[in-house]
Amino acid sequence: MGLFNRKNESAVATATRPVDPALAALTGDYTIDPAHSSIGFTVRHAMVTNVRGTFAEHEGALTLDGSNPAASAASIEVRIASIDTGIADRDGHLRSGDFFDAEQFPLMTFRSTRAEQLGGDTYRITGDLTIKDVTKPLSIDLEFNGAATDVYGNERVGFEGSAEILRSAWGLTWNAALETGGVMVSDKVKLNFDISAIKSAA
């Protein structure tokens, strides 16, 4: 199901293509359901293993336009203090000035600026990611998992995807050298998104 037009499609082709009724039915505003969504990360630790974490508190919105998918948009706000890697001391260090400085910069945000279809139900959402006081472009590859009405009558859509960043580009530069060579924390971080969103009432 094509939620987003390919970037190189012509305006004429878009105008003459019949609108898929199932796609058009998805048009509307959606609120991300934090109870059924996850925003997390994976980073290499001590050169030999991965540490995984999530942000328990986040909120966001989607606008889907089934008749003009390129007009769709997404925004997310993540509360840094809600970071959880399963180790309290490590979480405290990540909240500190060595990393996120959660007291001074409580939110990480993403605001989309462009969307395109890569093929099938795979999409790429490009936007601005802000961490601390640094804003840089980020592209997130997403899989559209479909739409359904839940047992409470809520109309839902689901997406999952990921992106890789270099944390140093956002000023997250703390590290420690290992005696055997290498560093304690990898610069490369994988961001993971599993999103369920509920359509707003008309």
CSV table of C-alpha atoms in Angstrom, one decimal, residues 21-188:
chain,number,residue,atom,x,y,z
A,21,PRO,CA,-10.0,3.4,-1.6
A,22,ALA,CA,-8.2,1.5,1.2
A,23,LEU,CA,-5.4,4.1,1.1
A,24,ALA,CA,-7.7,7.0,1.0
A,25,ALA,CA,-9.5,5.7,4.1
A,26,LEU,CA,-6.3,6.1,6.1
A,27,THR,CA,-6.3,9.9,5.6
A,28,GLY,CA,-6.4,11.8,8.8
A,29,ASP,CA,-4.5,12.8,11.9
A,30,TYR,CA,-3.1,10.1,14.3
A,31,THR,CA,-1.7,10.2,17.8
A,32,ILE,CA,1.1,7.8,18.7
A,33,ASP,CA,0.1,5.3,21.4
A,34,PRO,CA,3.0,5.2,23.8
A,35,ALA,CA,1.6,2.1,25.6
A,36,HIS,CA,1.9,0.1,22.3
A,37,SER,CA,5.0,1.8,20.8
A,38,SER,CA,8.7,1.6,21.5
A,39,ILE,CA,11.5,4.0,20.7
A,40,GLY,CA,14.9,2.6,21.5
A,41,PHE,CA,18.6,2.3,20.6
A,42,THR,CA,21.4,-0.2,20.3
A,43,VAL,CA,25.1,0.7,20.8
A,44,ARG,CA,28.3,-1.4,20.9
A,45,HIS,CA,29.9,-1.5,24.4
A,46,ALA,CA,33.6,-2.3,25.1
A,47,MET,CA,34.0,-3.4,21.5
A,48,VAL,CA,32.4,-6.9,22.2
A,49,THR,CA,28.7,-6.6,23.0
A,50,ASN,CA,25.6,-4.5,22.5
A,51,VAL,CA,23.8,-2.4,25.0
A,52,ARG,CA,20.1,-1.8,24.3
A,53,GLY,CA,17.8,0.8,25.8
A,54,THR,CA,14.5,2.5,25.4
A,55,PHE,CA,12.9,5.8,26.2
A,56,ALA,CA,9.7,5.0,28.3
A,57,GLU,CA,8.2,8.5,27.8
A,58,HIS,CA,7.4,9.8,24.3
A,59,GLU,CA,4.6,11.3,22.3
A,60,GLY,CA,4.0,12.2,18.7
A,61,ALA,CA,1.6,12.6,15.9
A,62,LEU,CA,1.2,11.5,12.3
A,63,THR,CA,-0.7,13.1,9.5
A,64,LEU,CA,-1.5,10.7,6.6
A,65,ASP,CA,-2.9,11.9,3.3
A,66,GLY,CA,-4.1,8.9,1.2
A,67,SER,CA,-4.9,11.1,-1.8
A,68,ASN,CA,-1.6,12.9,-1.7
A,69,PRO,CA,0.8,10.8,0.3
A,70,ALA,CA,3.7,13.3,-0.2
A,71,ALA,CA,1.8,15.6,2.1
A,72,SER,CA,2.0,13.2,5.0
A,73,ALA,CA,4.1,14.1,8.1
A,74,ALA,CA,5.4,12.9,11.4
A,75,SER,CA,6.7,14.4,14.7
A,76,ILE,CA,8.0,12.8,17.8
A,77,GLU,CA,9.1,14.1,21.2
A,78,VAL,CA,11.1,11.9,23.5
A,79,ARG,CA,11.8,12.7,27.2
A,80,ILE,CA,15.5,12.0,27.8
A,81,ALA,CA,15.1,11.4,31.5
A,82,SER,CA,13.0,8.3,30.8
A,83,ILE,CA,16.0,6.4,29.3
A,84,ASP,CA,16.1,2.8,30.5
A,85,THR,CA,19.0,0.3,29.8
A,86,GLY,CA,18.2,-1.9,32.8
A,87,ILE,CA,21.1,-0.6,34.9
A,88,ALA,CA,20.3,2.4,37.1
A,89,ASP,CA,23.9,3.6,37.4
A,90,ARG,CA,24.3,3.5,33.6
A,91,ASP,CA,21.0,5.3,33.1
A,92,GLY,CA,22.2,8.1,35.5
A,93,HIS,CA,25.4,8.5,33.5
A,94,LEU,CA,23.5,8.8,30.3
A,95,ARG,CA,21.3,11.5,31.8
A,96,SER,CA,24.3,13.4,33.0
A,97,GLY,CA,26.3,16.1,31.3
A,98,ASP,CA,28.7,13.5,29.9
A,99,PHE,CA,26.0,12.4,27.5
A,100,PHE,CA,22.5,13.9,27.1
A,101,ASP,CA,22.5,16.4,29.9
A,102,ALA,CA,18.8,15.7,30.5
A,103,GLU,CA,18.3,18.5,33.0
A,104,GLN,CA,19.3,21.2,30.5
A,105,PHE,CA,18.0,19.5,27.4
A,106,PRO,CA,15.0,17.4,28.5
A,107,LEU,CA,13.7,16.5,25.0
A,108,MET,CA,14.9,14.8,21.9
A,109,THR,CA,12.7,15.7,18.9
A,110,PHE,CA,12.1,14.6,15.3
A,111,ARG,CA,10.2,16.7,12.7
A,112,SER,CA,9.7,15.2,9.2
A,113,THR,CA,10.4,17.3,6.1
A,114,ARG,CA,10.0,14.7,3.3
A,115,ALA,CA,8.7,11.1,2.7
A,116,GLU,CA,9.2,8.7,-0.2
A,117,GLN,CA,8.4,5.1,-1.1
A,118,LEU,CA,11.4,2.8,-1.6
A,119,GLY,CA,9.3,-0.1,-2.8
A,120,GLY,CA,6.3,-2.1,-1.6
A,121,ASP,CA,5.5,-1.1,2.0
A,122,THR,CA,9.0,0.3,2.7
A,123,TYR,CA,9.4,4.0,3.1
A,124,ARG,CA,12.0,6.6,4.0
A,125,ILE,CA,11.1,9.5,6.2
A,126,THR,CA,13.6,12.4,6.3
A,127,GLY,CA,13.5,15.2,8.9
A,128,ASP,CA,15.3,17.1,11.5
A,129,LEU,CA,16.6,15.3,14.6
A,130,THR,CA,17.4,17.5,17.6
A,131,ILE,CA,19.5,16.2,20.5
A,132,LYS,CA,20.7,18.7,23.1
A,133,ASP,CA,21.2,21.9,21.1
A,134,VAL,CA,22.1,20.3,17.8
A,135,THR,CA,19.7,19.8,14.9
A,136,LYS,CA,20.8,17.6,11.9
A,137,PRO,CA,18.9,15.8,9.1
A,138,LEU,CA,18.0,12.2,9.7
A,139,SER,CA,16.5,9.6,7.4
A,140,ILE,CA,14.5,6.7,8.9
A,141,ASP,CA,13.6,3.6,6.9
A,142,LEU,CA,10.2,2.3,7.8
A,143,GLU,CA,8.0,-0.7,7.1
A,144,PHE,CA,4.3,-0.1,7.0
A,145,ASN,CA,2.8,-2.9,9.0
A,146,GLY,CA,-0.8,-2.2,8.0
A,147,ALA,CA,-4.0,-0.8,9.5
A,148,ALA,CA,-6.7,-2.3,11.7
A,149,THR,CA,-9.5,-1.5,14.1
A,150,ASP,CA,-8.9,-2.7,17.6
A,151,VAL,CA,-11.4,-4.2,20.0
A,152,TYR,CA,-12.2,-0.7,21.4
A,153,GLY,CA,-13.0,0.6,18.0
A,154,ASN,CA,-9.8,2.6,17.5
A,155,GLU,CA,-8.5,2.8,14.0
A,156,ARG,CA,-4.8,2.1,14.1
A,157,VAL,CA,-1.8,2.1,11.8
A,158,GLY,CA,1.6,0.5,12.5
A,159,PHE,CA,5.2,1.2,11.4
A,160,GLU,CA,8.5,-0.2,12.4
A,161,GLY,CA,12.0,0.9,11.3
A,162,SER,CA,15.4,2.0,12.1
A,163,ALA,CA,18.2,4.5,11.4
A,164,GLU,CA,21.9,4.8,12.2
A,165,ILE,CA,23.6,7.9,13.5
A,166,LEU,CA,27.0,8.9,14.7
A,167,ARG,CA,26.3,10.2,18.2
A,168,SER,CA,29.4,12.6,18.0
A,169,ALA,CA,27.5,14.6,15.3
A,170,TRP,CA,25.0,15.6,18.0
A,171,GLY,CA,27.7,16.4,20.6
A,172,LEU,CA,27.6,13.1,22.5
A,173,THR,CA,31.3,12.6,22.5
A,174,TRP,CA,32.1,11.1,26.0
A,175,ASN,CA,34.3,8.0,25.8
A,176,ALA,CA,37.0,6.0,27.5
A,177,ALA,CA,40.0,4.2,26.0
A,178,LEU,CA,40.3,0.4,26.7
A,179,GLU,CA,43.7,-1.1,27.7
A,180,THR,CA,43.3,-3.6,24.9
A,181,GLY,CA,42.6,-0.9,22.3
A,182,GLY,CA,39.4,0.7,21.1
A,183,VAL,CA,36.9,2.6,23.2
A,184,MET,CA,34.2,1.9,25.7
A,185,VAL,CA,31.2,3.2,23.7
A,186,SER,CA,30.8,3.0,19.9
A,187,ASP,CA,30.2,6.3,18.0
A,188,LYS,CA,27.6,4.5,15.8
